Short mmCIF file of C-alpha atoms in Angstrom, two decimals:
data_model
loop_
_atom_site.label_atom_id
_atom_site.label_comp_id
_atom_site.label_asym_id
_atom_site.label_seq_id
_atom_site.Cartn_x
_atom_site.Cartn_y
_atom_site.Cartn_z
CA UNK A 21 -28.13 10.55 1.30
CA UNK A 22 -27.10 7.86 4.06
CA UNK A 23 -23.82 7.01 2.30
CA UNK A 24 -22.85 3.40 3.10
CA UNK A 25 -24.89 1.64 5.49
CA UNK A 26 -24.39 -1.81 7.55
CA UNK A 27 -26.70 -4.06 9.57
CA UNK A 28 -26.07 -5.38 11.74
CA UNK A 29 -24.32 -3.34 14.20
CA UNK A 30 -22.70 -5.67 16.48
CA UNK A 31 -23.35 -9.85 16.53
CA UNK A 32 -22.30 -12.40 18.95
CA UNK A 33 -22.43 -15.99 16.97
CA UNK A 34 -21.77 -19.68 18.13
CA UNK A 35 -19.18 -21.31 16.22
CA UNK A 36 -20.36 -23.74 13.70
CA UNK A 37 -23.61 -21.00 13.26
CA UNK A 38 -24.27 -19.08 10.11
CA UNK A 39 -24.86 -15.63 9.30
CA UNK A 40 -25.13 -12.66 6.64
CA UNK A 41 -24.06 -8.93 6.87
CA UNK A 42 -25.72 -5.91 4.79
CA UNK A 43 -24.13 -3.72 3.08
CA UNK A 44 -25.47 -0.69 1.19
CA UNK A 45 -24.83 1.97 -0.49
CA UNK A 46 -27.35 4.71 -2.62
CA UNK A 47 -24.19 6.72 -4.16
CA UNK A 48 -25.02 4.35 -7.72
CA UNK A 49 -21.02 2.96 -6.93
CA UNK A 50 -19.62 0.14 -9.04
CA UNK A 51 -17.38 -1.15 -6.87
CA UNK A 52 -18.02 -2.75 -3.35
CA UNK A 53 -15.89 -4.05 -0.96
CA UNK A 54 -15.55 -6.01 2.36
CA UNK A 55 -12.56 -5.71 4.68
CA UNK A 56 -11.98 -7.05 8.11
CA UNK A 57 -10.19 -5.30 10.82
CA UNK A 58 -8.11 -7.05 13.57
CA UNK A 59 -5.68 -5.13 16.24
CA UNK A 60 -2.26 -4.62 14.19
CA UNK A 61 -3.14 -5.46 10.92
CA UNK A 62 -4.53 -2.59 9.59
CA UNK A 63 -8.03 -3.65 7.13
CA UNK A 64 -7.73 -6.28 4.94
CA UNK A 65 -9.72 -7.14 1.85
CA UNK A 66 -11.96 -10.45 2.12
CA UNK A 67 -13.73 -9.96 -1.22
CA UNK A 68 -14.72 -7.72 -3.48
CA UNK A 69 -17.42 -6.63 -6.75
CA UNK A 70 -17.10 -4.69 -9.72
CA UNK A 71 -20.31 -4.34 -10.98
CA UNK A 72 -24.11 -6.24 -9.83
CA UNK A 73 -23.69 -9.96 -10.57
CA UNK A 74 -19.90 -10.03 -10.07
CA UNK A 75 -17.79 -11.02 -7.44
CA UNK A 76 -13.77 -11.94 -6.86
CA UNK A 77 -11.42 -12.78 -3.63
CA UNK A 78 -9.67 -10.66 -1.96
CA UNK A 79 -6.42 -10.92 0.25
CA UNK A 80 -8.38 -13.54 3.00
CA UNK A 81 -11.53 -14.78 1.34
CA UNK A 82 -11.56 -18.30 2.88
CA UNK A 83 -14.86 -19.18 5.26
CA UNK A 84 -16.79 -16.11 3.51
CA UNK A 85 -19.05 -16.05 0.67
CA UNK A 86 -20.63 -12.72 -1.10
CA UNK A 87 -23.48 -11.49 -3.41
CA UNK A 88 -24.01 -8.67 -5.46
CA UNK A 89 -27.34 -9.20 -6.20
CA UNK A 90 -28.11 -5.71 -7.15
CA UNK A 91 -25.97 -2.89 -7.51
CA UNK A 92 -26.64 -0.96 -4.12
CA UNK A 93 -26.05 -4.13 -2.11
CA UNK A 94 -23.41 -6.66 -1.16
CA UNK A 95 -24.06 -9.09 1.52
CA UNK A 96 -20.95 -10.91 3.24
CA UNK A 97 -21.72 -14.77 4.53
CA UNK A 98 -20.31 -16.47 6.83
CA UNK A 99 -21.47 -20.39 6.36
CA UNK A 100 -19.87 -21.82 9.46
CA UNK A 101 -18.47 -19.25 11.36
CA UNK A 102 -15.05 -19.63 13.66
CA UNK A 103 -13.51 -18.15 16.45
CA UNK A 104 -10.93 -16.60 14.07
CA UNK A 105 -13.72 -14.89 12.28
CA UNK A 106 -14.33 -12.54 15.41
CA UNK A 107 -13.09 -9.14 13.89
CA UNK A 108 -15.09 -5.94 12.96
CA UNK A 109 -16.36 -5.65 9.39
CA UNK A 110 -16.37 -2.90 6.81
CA UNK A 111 -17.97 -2.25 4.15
CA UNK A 112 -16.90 0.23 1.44
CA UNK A 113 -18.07 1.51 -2.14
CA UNK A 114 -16.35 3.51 -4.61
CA UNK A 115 -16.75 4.57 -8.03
CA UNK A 116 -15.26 2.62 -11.12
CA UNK A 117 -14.30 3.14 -13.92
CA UNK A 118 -12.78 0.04 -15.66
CA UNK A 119 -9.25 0.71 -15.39
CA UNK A 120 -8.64 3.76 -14.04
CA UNK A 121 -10.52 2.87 -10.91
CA UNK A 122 -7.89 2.85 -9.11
CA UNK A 123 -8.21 7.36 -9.49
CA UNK A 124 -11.45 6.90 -6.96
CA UNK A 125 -11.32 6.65 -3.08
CA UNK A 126 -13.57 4.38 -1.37
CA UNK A 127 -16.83 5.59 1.36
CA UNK A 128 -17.11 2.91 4.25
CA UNK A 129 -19.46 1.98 6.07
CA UNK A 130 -19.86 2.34 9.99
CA UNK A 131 -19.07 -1.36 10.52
CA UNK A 132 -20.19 -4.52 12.20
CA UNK A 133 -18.46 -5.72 15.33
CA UNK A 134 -18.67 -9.60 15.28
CA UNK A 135 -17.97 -12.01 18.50
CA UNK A 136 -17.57 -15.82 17.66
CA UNK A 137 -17.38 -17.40 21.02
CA UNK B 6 2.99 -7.52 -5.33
CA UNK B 7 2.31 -3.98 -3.50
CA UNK B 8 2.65 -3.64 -0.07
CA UNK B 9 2.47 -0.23 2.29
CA UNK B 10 4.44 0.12 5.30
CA UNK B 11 3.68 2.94 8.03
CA UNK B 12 6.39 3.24 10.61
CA UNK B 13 5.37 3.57 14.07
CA UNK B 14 2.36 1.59 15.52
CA UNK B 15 1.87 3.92 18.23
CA UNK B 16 2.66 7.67 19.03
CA UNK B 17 2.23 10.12 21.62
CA UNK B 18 2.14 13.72 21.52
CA UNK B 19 1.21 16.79 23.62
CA UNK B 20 -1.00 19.10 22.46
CA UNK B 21 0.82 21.38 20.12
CA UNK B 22 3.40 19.25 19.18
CA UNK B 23 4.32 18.56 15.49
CA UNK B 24 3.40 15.71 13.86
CA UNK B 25 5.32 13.60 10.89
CA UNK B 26 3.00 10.07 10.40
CA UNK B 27 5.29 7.67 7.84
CA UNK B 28 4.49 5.61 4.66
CA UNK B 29 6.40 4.10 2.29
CA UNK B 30 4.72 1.80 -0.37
CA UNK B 31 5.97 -1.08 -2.49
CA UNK B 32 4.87 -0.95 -6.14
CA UNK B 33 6.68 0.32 -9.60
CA UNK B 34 4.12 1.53 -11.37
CA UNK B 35 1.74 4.85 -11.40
CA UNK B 36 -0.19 4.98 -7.72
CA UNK B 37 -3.08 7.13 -5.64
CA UNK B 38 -1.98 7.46 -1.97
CA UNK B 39 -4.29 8.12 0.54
CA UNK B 40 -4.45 8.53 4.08
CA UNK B 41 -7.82 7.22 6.09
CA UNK B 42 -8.14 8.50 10.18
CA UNK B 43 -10.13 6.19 12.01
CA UNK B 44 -11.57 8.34 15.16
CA UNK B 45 -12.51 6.31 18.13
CA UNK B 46 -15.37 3.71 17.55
CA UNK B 47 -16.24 5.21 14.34
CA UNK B 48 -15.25 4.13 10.75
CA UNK B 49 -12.57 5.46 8.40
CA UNK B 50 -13.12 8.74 6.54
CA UNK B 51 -10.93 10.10 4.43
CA UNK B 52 -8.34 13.02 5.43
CA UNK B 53 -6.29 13.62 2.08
CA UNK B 54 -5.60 11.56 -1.44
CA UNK B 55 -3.04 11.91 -3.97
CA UNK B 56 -4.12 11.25 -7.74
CA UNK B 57 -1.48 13.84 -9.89
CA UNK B 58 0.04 17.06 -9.70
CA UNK B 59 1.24 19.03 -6.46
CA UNK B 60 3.02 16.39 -4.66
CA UNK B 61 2.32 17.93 -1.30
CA UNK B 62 -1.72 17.86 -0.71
CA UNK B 63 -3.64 19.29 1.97
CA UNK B 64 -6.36 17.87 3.71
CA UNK B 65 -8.96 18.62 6.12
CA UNK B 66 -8.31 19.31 9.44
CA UNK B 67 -4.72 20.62 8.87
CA UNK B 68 -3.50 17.85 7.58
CA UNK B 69 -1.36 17.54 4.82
CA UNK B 70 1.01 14.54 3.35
CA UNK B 71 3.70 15.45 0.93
CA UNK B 72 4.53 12.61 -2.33
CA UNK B 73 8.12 11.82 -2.46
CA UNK B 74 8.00 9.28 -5.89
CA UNK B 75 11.74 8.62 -5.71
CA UNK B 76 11.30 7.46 -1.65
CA UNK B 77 8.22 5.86 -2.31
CA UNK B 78 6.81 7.70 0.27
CA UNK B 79 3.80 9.64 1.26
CA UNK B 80 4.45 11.39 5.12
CA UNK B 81 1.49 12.70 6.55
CA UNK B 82 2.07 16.23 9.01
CA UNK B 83 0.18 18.35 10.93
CA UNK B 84 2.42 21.43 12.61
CA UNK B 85 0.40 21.56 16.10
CA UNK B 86 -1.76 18.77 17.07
CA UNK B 87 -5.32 18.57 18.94
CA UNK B 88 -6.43 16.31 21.30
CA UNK B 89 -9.37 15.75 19.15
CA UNK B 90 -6.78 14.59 17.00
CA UNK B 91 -6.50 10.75 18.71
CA UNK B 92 -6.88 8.42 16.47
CA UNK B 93 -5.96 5.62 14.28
CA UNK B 94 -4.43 6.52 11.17
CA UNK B 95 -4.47 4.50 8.19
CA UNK B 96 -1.83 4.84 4.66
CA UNK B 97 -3.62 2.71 1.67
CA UNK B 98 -2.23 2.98 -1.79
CA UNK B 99 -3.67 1.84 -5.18
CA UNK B 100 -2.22 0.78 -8.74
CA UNK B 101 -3.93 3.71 -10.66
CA UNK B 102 -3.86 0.75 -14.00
CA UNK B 103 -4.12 -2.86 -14.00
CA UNK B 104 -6.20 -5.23 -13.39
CA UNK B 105 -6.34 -5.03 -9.71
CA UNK B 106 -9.61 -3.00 -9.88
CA UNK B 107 -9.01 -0.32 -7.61
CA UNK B 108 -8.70 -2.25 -4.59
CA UNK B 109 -6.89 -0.16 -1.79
CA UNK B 110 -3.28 -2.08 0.29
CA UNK B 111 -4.01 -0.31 3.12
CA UNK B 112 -0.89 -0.17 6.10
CA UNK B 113 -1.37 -1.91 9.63
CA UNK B 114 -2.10 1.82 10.76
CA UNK B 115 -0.78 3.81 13.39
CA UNK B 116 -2.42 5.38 16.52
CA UNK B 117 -2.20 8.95 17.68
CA UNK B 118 -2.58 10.17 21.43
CA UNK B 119 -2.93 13.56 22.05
CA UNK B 120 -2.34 14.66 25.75
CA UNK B 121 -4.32 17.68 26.53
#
């Protein structure tokens, strides 16, 4: 049972180039989420899934797309990525429960530490 | 909107020492409280939650947090702390109904050093 997995590890990007993080999870979770962290500001939700084909924003969703494709997976994009973007990535999963998923903590993922020079 | 606050960005204890980490949380309505460590180049696991009941909860490590509803607040302690105890430490609170699906308002964190 590996939990909540990420790939990649770390990534050093161009601005202006494009790429996609991996998330996934084999706990059969609902819910997926991705969060940046930056120095200060604690981890803050760029977007977010309830269930395989859905998706919804977050607290800073701008420059990043998502997927949730199928249930165990949700990939992050970045289509253009900025210097601003540089920040480390996690990835977390939780169970849900319509509304009283809010009872359910969340598992993260080791994270992905991402440069944009 | 909810919102969680955590007081100090940045403490420093000897070993032994006691240790009182704050949180206070914005939000009327019915919440789960948790507190998240954040060890060294690792990710966040969880140390202790809060759903109902006992409003002081114990965790792993020695840790516990104690619910205060009318202070909005949920301190986390620890009486004697390791050095294997640096770390970042992270409050996050969630509207138990709603439509805000779960999603955690976590605090900016604050770090722990332990002198040995």
């Amino acid at each position: 049972n590996a939990g909540v997995t990420q790939t990649p590890k770390f990534r050093v990007l161009k601005t202006g180039q494009s790429m996609t993080l991996l998330c996934a999870q084999d706990m059969n979770h609902e819910y997926m989420y991705w969060y940046r962290q930056d120095p200060g500001m604690g981890l803050r939700l760029i977007h977010y899934s309830v269930g395989e084909g859905t998706t919804a924003k977050g607290e800073v969703p701008d420059g990043y797309n998502v997927s949730r494709l199928k249930k165990q997976n949700f990939l992050l994009g970045l289509e253009s990525a900025a210097p601003s973007q540089t920040s480390v990535y996690f990835c977390a999963s939780s169970y849900g429960t319509g509304r009283l998923a809010g009872g359910y903590e969340q598992y993260f993922g080791p994270g992905t530490r991402l440069t944009v020079t | 909107a909810q919102s969680v606050s955590q007081h100090n960005h940045h403490v420093i204890l000897s070993e032994a020492a006691s240790l009182e980490l704050g949180c206070n949380y914005s939000y009327g309505g019915t919440v789960n409280l948790f507190w998240y460590v954040q060890y060294p180049g690792q990710h966040l696991q969880l140390l202790l939650k809060y759903f109902s009941g006992d409003p002081l909860v114990k965790g792993i490590k020695g840790f516990e947090a104690e619910f205060i509803k009318s202070k909005f607040s949920f301190n986390l302690r620890k009486p004697s702390v390791q050095w294997s105890d640096t770390a970042e430490y992270f409050c996050a609170v969630n509207a138990r109904y709603g439509g805000s699906q779960g999603n955690l308002i976590f605090g900016k964190g604050t770090k722990l050093s332990v002198k040995p």
